[in-house]
Coordinates of C-alpha atoms in Angstrom, one line a residue:
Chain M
X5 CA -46.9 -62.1 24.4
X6 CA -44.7 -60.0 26.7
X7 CA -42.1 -59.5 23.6
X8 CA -44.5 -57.3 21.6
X9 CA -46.3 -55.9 24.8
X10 CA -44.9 -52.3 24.3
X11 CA -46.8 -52.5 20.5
X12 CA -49.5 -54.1 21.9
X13 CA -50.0 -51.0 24.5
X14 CA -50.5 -48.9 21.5
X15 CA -54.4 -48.8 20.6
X16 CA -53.3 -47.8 17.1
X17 CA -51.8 -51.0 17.4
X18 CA -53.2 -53.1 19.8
X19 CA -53.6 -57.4 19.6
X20 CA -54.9 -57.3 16.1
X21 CA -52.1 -54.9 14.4
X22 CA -49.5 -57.2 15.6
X23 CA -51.2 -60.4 14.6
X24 CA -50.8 -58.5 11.0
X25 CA -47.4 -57.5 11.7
X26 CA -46.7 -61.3 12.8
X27 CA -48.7 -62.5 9.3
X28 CA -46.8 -60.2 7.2
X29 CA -44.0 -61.6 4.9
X30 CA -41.2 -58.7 3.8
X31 CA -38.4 -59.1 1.2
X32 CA -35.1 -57.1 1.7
X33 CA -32.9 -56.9 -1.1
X34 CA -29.5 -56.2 0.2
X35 CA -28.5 -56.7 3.5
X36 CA -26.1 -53.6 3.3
X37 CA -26.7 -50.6 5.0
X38 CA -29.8 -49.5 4.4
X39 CA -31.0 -53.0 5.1
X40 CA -29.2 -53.9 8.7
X41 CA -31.2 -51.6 10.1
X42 CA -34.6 -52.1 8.5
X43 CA -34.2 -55.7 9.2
X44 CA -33.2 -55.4 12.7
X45 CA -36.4 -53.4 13.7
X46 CA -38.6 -55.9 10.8
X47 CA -36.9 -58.5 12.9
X48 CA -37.4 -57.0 16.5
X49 CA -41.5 -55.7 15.5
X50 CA -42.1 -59.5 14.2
X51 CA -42.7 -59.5 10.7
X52 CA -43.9 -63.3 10.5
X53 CA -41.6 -64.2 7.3
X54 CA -38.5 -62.3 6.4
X55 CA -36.4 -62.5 3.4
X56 CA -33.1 -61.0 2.7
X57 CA -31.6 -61.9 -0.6
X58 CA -27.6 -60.9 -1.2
X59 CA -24.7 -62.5 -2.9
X60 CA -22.1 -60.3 -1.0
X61 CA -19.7 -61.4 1.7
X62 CA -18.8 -58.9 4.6
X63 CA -16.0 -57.0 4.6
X64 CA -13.8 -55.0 7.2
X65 CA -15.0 -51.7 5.8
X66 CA -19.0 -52.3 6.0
X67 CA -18.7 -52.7 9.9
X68 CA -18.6 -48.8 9.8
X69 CA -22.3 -49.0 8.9
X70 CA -24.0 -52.5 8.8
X71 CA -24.6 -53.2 11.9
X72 CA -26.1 -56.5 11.8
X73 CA -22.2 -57.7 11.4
X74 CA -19.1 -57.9 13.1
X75 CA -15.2 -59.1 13.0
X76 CA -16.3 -63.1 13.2
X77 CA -18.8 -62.7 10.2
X78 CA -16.2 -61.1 8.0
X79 CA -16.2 -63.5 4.8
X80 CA -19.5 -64.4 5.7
X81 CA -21.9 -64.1 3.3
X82 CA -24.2 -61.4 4.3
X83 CA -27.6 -62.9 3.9
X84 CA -26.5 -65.7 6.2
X85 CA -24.8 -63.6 8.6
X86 CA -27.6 -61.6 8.5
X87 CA -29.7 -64.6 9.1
X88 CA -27.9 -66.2 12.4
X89 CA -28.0 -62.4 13.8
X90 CA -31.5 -61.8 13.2
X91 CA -32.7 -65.5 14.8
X92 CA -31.2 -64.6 18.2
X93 CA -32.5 -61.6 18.2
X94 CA -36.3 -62.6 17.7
X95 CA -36.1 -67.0 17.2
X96 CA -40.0 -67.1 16.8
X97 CA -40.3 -65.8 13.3
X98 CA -38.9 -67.2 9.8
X99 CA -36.2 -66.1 8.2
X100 CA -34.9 -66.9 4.9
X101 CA -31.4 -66.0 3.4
X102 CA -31.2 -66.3 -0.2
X103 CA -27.3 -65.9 -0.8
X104 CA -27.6 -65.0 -4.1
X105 CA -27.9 -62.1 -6.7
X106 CA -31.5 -61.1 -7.9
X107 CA -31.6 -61.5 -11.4
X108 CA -33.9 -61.3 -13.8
X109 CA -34.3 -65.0 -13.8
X110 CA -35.0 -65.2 -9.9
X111 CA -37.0 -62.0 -9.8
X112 CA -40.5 -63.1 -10.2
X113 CA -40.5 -66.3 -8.6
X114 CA -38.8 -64.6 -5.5
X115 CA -41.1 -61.5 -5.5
X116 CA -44.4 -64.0 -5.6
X117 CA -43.6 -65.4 -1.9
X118 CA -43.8 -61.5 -0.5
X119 CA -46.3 -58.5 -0.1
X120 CA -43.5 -56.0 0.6
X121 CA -40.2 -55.5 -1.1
X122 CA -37.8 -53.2 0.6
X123 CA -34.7 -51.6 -1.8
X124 CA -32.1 -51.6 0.3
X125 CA -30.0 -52.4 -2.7
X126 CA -26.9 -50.3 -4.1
X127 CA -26.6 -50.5 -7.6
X128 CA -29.0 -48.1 -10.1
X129 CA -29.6 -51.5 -12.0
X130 CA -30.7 -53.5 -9.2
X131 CA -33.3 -50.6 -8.1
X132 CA -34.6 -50.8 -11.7
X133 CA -34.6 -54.1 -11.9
X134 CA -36.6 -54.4 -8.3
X135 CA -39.5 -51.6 -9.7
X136 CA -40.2 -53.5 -12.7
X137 CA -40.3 -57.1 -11.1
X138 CA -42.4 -55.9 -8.1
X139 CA -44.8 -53.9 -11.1
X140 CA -45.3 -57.4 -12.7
X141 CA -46.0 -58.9 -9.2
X142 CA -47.9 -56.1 -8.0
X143 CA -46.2 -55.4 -5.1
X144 CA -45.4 -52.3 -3.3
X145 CA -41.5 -51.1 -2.5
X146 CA -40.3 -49.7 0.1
X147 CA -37.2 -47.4 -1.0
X148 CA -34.3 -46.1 0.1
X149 CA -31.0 -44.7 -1.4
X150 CA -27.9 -42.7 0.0
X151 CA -25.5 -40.4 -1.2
X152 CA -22.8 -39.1 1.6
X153 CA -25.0 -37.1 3.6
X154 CA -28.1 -37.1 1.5
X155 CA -30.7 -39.9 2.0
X156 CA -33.8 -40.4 -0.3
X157 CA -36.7 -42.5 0.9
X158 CA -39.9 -43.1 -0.6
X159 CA -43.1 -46.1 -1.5
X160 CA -43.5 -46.7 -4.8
X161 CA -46.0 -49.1 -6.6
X162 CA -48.4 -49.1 -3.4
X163 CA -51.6 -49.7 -4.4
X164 CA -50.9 -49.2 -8.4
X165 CA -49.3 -45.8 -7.3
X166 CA -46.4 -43.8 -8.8
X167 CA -43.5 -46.1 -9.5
X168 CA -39.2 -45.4 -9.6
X169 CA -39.4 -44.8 -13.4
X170 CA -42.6 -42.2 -12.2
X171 CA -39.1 -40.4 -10.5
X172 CA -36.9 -41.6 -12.9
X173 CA -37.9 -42.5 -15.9
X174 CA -35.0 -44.3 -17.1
X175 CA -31.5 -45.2 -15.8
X176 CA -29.0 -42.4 -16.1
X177 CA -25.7 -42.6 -18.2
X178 CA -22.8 -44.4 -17.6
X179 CA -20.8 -42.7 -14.6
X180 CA -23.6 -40.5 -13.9
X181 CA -24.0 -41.8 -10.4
X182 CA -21.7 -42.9 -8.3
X183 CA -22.1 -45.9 -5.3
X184 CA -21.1 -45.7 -1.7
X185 CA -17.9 -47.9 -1.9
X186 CA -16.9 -45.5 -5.2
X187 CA -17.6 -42.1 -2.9
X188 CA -18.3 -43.1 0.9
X189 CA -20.8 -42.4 3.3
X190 CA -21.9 -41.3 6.4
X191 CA -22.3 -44.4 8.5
X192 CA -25.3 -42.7 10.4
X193 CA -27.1 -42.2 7.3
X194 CA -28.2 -45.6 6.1
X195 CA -29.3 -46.3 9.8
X196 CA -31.4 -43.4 9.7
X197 CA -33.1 -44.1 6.7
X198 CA -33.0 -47.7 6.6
X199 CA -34.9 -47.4 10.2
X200 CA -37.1 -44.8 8.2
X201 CA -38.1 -48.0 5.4
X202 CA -38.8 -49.9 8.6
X203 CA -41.4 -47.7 9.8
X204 CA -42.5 -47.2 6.0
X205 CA -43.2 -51.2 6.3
X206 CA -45.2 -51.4 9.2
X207 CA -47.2 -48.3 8.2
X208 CA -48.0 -50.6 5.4
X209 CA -48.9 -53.5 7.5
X210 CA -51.1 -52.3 9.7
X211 CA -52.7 -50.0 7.2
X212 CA -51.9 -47.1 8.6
X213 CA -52.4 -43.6 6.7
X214 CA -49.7 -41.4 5.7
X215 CA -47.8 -44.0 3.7
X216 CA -45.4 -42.5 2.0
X217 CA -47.0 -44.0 -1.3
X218 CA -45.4 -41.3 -4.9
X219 CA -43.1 -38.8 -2.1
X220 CA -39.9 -38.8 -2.3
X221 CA -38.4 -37.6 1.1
X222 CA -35.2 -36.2 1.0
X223 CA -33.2 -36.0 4.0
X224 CA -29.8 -34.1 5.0
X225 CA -28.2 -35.6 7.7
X226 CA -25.3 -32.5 7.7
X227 CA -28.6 -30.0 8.0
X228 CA -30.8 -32.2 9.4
X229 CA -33.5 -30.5 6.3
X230 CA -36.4 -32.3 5.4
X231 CA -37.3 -32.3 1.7
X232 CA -40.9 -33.9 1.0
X233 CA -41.4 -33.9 -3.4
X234 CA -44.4 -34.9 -4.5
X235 CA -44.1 -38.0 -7.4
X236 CA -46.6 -38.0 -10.2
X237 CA -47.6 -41.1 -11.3
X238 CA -46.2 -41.3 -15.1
X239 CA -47.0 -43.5 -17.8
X240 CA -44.2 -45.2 -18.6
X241 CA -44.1 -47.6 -22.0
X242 CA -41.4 -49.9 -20.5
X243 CA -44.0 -50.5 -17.5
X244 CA -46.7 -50.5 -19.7
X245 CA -45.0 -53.6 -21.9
X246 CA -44.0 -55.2 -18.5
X247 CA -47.6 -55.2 -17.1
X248 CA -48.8 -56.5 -20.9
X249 CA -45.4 -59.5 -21.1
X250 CA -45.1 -59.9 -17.5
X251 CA -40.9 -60.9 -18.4
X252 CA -38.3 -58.6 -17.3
X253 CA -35.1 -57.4 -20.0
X254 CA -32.1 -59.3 -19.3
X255 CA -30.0 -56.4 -19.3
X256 CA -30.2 -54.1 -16.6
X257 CA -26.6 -54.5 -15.7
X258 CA -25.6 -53.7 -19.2
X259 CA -27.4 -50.8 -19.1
X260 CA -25.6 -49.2 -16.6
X261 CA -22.1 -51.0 -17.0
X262 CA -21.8 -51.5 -20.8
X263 CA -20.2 -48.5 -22.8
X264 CA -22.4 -47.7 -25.5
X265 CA -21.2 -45.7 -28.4
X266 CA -22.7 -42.2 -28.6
X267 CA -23.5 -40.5 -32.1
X268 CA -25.0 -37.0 -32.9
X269 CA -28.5 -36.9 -34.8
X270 CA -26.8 -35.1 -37.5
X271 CA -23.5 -37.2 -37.7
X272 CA -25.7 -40.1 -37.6
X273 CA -27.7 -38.7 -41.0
X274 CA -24.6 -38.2 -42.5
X275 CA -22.8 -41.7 -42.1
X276 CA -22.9 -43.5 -45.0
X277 CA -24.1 -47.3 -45.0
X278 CA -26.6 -46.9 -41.8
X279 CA -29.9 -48.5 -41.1
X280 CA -31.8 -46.8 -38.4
X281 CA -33.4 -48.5 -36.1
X282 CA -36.5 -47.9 -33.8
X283 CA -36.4 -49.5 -30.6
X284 CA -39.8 -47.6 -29.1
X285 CA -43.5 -49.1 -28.8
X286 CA -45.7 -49.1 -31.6
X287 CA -47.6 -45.7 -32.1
X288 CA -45.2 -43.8 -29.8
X289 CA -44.9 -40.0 -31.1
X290 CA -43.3 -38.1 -32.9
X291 CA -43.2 -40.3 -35.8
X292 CA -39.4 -40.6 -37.4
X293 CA -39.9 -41.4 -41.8
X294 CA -36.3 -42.6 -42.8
X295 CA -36.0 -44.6 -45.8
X296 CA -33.4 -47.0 -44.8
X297 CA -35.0 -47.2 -41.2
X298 CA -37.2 -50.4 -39.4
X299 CA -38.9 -50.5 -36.5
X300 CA -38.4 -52.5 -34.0
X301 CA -39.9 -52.5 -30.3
X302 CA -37.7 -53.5 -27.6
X303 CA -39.6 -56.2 -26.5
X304 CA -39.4 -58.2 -30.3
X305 CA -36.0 -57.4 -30.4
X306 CA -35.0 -61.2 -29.4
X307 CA -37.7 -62.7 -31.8
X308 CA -35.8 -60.0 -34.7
X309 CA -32.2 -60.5 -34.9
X310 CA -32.2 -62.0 -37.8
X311 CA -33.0 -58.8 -39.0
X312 CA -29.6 -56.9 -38.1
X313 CA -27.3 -59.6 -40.2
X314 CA -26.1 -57.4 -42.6
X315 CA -23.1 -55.8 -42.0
X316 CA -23.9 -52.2 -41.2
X317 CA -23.7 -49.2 -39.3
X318 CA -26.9 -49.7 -36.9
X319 CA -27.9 -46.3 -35.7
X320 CA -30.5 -47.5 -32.8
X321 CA -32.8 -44.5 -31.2
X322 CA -36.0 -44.3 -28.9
X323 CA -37.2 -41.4 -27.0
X324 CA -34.1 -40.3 -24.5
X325 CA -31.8 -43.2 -24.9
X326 CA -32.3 -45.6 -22.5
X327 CA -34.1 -48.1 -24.3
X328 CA -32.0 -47.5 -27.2
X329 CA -29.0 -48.3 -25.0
X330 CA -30.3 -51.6 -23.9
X331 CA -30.9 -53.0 -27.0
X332 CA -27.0 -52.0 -28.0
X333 CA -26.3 -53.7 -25.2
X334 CA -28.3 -57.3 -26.1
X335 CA -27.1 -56.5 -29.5
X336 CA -23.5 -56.8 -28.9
X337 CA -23.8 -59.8 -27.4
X338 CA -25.0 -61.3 -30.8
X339 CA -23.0 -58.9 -33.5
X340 CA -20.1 -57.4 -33.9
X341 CA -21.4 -55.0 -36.4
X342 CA -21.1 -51.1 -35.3
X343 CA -24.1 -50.3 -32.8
X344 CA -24.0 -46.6 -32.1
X345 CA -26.6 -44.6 -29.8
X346 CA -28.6 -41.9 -31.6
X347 CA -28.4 -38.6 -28.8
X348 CA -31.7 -36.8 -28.0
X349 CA -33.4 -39.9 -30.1
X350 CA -36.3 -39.5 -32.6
X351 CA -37.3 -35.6 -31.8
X352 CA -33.2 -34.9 -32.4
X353 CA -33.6 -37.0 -35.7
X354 CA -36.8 -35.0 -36.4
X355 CA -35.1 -31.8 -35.9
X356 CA -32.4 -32.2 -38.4
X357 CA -34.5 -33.9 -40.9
X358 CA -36.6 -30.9 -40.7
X359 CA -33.7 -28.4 -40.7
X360 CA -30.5 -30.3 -42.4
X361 CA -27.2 -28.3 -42.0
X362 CA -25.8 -27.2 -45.0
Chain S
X6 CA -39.3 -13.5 -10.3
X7 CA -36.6 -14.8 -7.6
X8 CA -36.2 -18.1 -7.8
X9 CA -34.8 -20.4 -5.1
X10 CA -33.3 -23.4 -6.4
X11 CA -31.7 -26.4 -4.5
X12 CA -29.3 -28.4 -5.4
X13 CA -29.1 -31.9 -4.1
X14 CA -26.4 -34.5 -4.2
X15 CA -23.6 -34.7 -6.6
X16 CA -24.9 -31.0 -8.1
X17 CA -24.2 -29.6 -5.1
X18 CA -21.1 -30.8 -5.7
X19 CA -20.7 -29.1 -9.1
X20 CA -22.5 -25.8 -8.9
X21 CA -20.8 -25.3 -5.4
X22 CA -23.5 -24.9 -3.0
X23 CA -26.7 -26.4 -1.8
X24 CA -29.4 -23.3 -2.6
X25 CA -29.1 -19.7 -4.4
X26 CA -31.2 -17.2 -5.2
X27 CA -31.6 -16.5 -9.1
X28 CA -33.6 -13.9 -10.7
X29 CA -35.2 -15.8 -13.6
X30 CA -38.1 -13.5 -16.2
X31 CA -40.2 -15.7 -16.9
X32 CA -40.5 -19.3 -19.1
X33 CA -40.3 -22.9 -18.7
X34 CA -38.0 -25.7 -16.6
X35 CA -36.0 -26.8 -19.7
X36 CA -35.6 -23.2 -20.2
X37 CA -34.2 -22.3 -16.9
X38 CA -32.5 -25.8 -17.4
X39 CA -30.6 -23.6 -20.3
X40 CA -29.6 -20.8 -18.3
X41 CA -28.1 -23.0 -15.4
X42 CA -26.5 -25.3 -17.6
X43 CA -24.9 -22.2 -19.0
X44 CA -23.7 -20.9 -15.7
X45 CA -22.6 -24.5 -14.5
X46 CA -21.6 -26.2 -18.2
X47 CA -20.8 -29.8 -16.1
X48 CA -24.4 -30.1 -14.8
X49 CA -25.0 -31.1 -18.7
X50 CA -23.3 -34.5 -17.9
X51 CA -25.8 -35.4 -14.8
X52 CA -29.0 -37.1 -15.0
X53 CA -31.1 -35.7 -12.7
X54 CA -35.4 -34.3 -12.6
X55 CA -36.7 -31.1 -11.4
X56 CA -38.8 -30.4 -8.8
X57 CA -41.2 -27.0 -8.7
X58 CA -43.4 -26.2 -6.3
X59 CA -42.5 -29.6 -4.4
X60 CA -43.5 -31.8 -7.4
X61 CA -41.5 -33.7 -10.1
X62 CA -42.2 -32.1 -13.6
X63 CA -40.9 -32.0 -16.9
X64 CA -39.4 -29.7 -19.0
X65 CA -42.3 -28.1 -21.0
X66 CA -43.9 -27.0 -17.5
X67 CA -44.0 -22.9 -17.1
X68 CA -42.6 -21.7 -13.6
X69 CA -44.7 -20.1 -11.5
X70 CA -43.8 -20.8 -8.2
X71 CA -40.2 -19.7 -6.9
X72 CA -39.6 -23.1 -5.4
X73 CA -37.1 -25.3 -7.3
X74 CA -34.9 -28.4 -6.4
X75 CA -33.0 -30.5 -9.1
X76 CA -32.4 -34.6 -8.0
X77 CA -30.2 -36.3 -9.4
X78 CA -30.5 -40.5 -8.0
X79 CA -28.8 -41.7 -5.7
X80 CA -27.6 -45.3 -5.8
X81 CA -25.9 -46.0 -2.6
X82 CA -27.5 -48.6 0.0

């Protein structure tokens, strides 16, 4: 086919690469700007089955850097805009535009129809929510993220590889990152990197090596310096219960929206009425001996409330937070009791039970 | 031992530039952690993982190697 003939040339290539570039099917969450590049090149190299899932409609000030749209698509929605772009540009592949949020209740299902996720997404909750959904499905992300001039891209969960939560463990605190319409951005910078989880993808595809599978290249489009960190793969007990439950939490907006109440290990010893509560798997170290205390992992937390319906001051802690703030979170929802979040968790409970102030 | 650390995103913001020099004796990344939270008191309100030698580690790891970077995440797309 004289479309793909410049691929074909390629003997890394050749007739058989793009048979498997024209067999593979790609997800793009987003269709921002990360993702108007990566899908125009997807689109143009023939990825057989494209995806692009977003609930968003276009707006005057994306046309600075999503260039898949323009001043008739404004109000569009994005996935379908994206869509009718995308079909001119290469009408002999299929294209589906999902113009909706991913969820946790659309996740999986949506996942299971792809081999290749691509983050082009822009909230810290959606990228957490797309790592654990794509662990459960087994499926390898390609990712990218921007800050002004900064760009990060890496491939995460690529052949049971390091993951997002290998990088970062758990989501930051409220406010501690910011998103592009909150600071702006360098309209370059999402093509250059969202081009970059193109060529990620098809490196993929046709099984090429080099994938950037646990690096995390960072990239400064100001000094045009090339940062290339090396990602451990880390055990991680959220993944761990995901891979064991297969079902996602429902709150990965709250934790990164909600405002949690923050308490001090020591203020928290000291309040009176409290039951502390453990939010961490079974088994996980070090070991925290309260006597008005329970335990109780966040994955049995929906099967336990009935536990928390006394009225008291619920001092919930894990290891650094973050599962402790999600279960405030899906608590709230239920009580209106006071829910505060322990700092520092069960080794700053440790340390004062060990060393009380006077 | 000199240490080069780089700052990326929103910490070069706070500590005011994108790489220094910092003469460090010797110990571990949450100690160093320590000293440049103490130099820059608002990087304590950041999320962010280190990087030495080119690799993400965690706080108990001893420096060896000059090379640091701190990352924050970036959520933009």
């Amino acid at each position: 086919m004289s479309r793909y003939s410049r691929h074909i040339q390629l003997t890394e290539i050749g007739e058989a690469g793009q048979r498997k570039i024209s067999q593979a099917k790609v997800l793009v969450v987003g269709a921002g700007g990360l993702s108007c590049p990566a899908l125009q090149y997807l689109t143009a190299a023939g990825i057989g089955t494209l995806g692009i899932i977003d609930f968003d409609v276009v707006e005057e000030s994306n046309l600075q850097r999503q260039v898949l749209f323009g001043t008739s698509t404004i109000g569009m929605n994005k996935a379908l805009a994206a869509k009718q772009r995308l079909e001119d540009l290469n009408p002999t592949i299929s294209i589906h535009a999902y113009p909706e949020k991913l969820t946790v209740k659309n996740a999986i299902a949506l996942f299971t129809d792809y081999d290749i996720i691509v983050d082009g997404s822009d909230t810290i909750a959606t990228r957490y929510l797309i790592n654990d959904a794509a662990i459960v499905c087994d499926k390898p992300i390609v990712y990218g993220a921007i800050y002004k001039f900064e760009g990060h891209l890496a491939v995460f969960n690529y052949n049971h590889g390091p993951t997002y939560r290998s990088l970062f463990p758990e989501p930051p605190r409220n406010g501690s990152v910011a998103n592009c319409s909150e600071v702006g951005v360098l309209g370059v910078l999402p093509g250059i990197i969202g081009a970059m989880q193109a060529n990620e993808v098809l490196k993929i595809v046709l099984g090429f090596r080099g994938v950037l599978s646990g690096k995390l290249l960072c990239y400064h489009s100001q000094t045009g310096q090339t940062n290339v960190i090396s990602v451990p793969k880390s055990k991680s007990s959220i993944e761990e219960d995901l891979l064991k439950s297969g079902i996602l939490s429902d709150t990965y907006e709250a934790t990164c929206d909600v405002l949690i109440p923050n308490i001090s290990a020591e203020e928290a010893l000291q309040t009176e009425n409290t039951l502390f509560v453990d939010v961490r798997g079974f088994g996980e170290i070090p070991e925290v001996m309260l006597p008005n205390s329970m335990h109780i992992p966040l994955h049995e937390l929906e099967q336990r409330l009935d536990e928390f319906r006394f009225e008291k001051n619920y001092m919930i802690f894990c290891a650094t937070g973050a599962r402790s703030t999600i279960a405030i979170a899906r608590l709230q929802k239920h009580f209106n009791h006071h829910f505060y979040n322990v700092i520092g968790g069960a080794t700053a409970l440790l340390a004062q039970i060990k060393q009380p102030h006077e | 031992m000199n240490l080069n650390i780089k700052y990326f995103g929103v910490l070069a913001e706070i500590t005011q530039c994108s790489e220094e020099t910092l003469s460090f004796s010797e110990g571990t990344v949450g100690e160093l952690l320590a000293v440049l939270q103490a130099k820059y008191p608002a990087l304590g309100t950041k999320d962010f993982q280190v990087a030495h030698k080119q690799e993400i580690v965690t706080k108990d790891t001893k420096i060896t190697n000059p090379e640091i970077a701190l990352l924050p995440p970036f959520s933009g797309g």
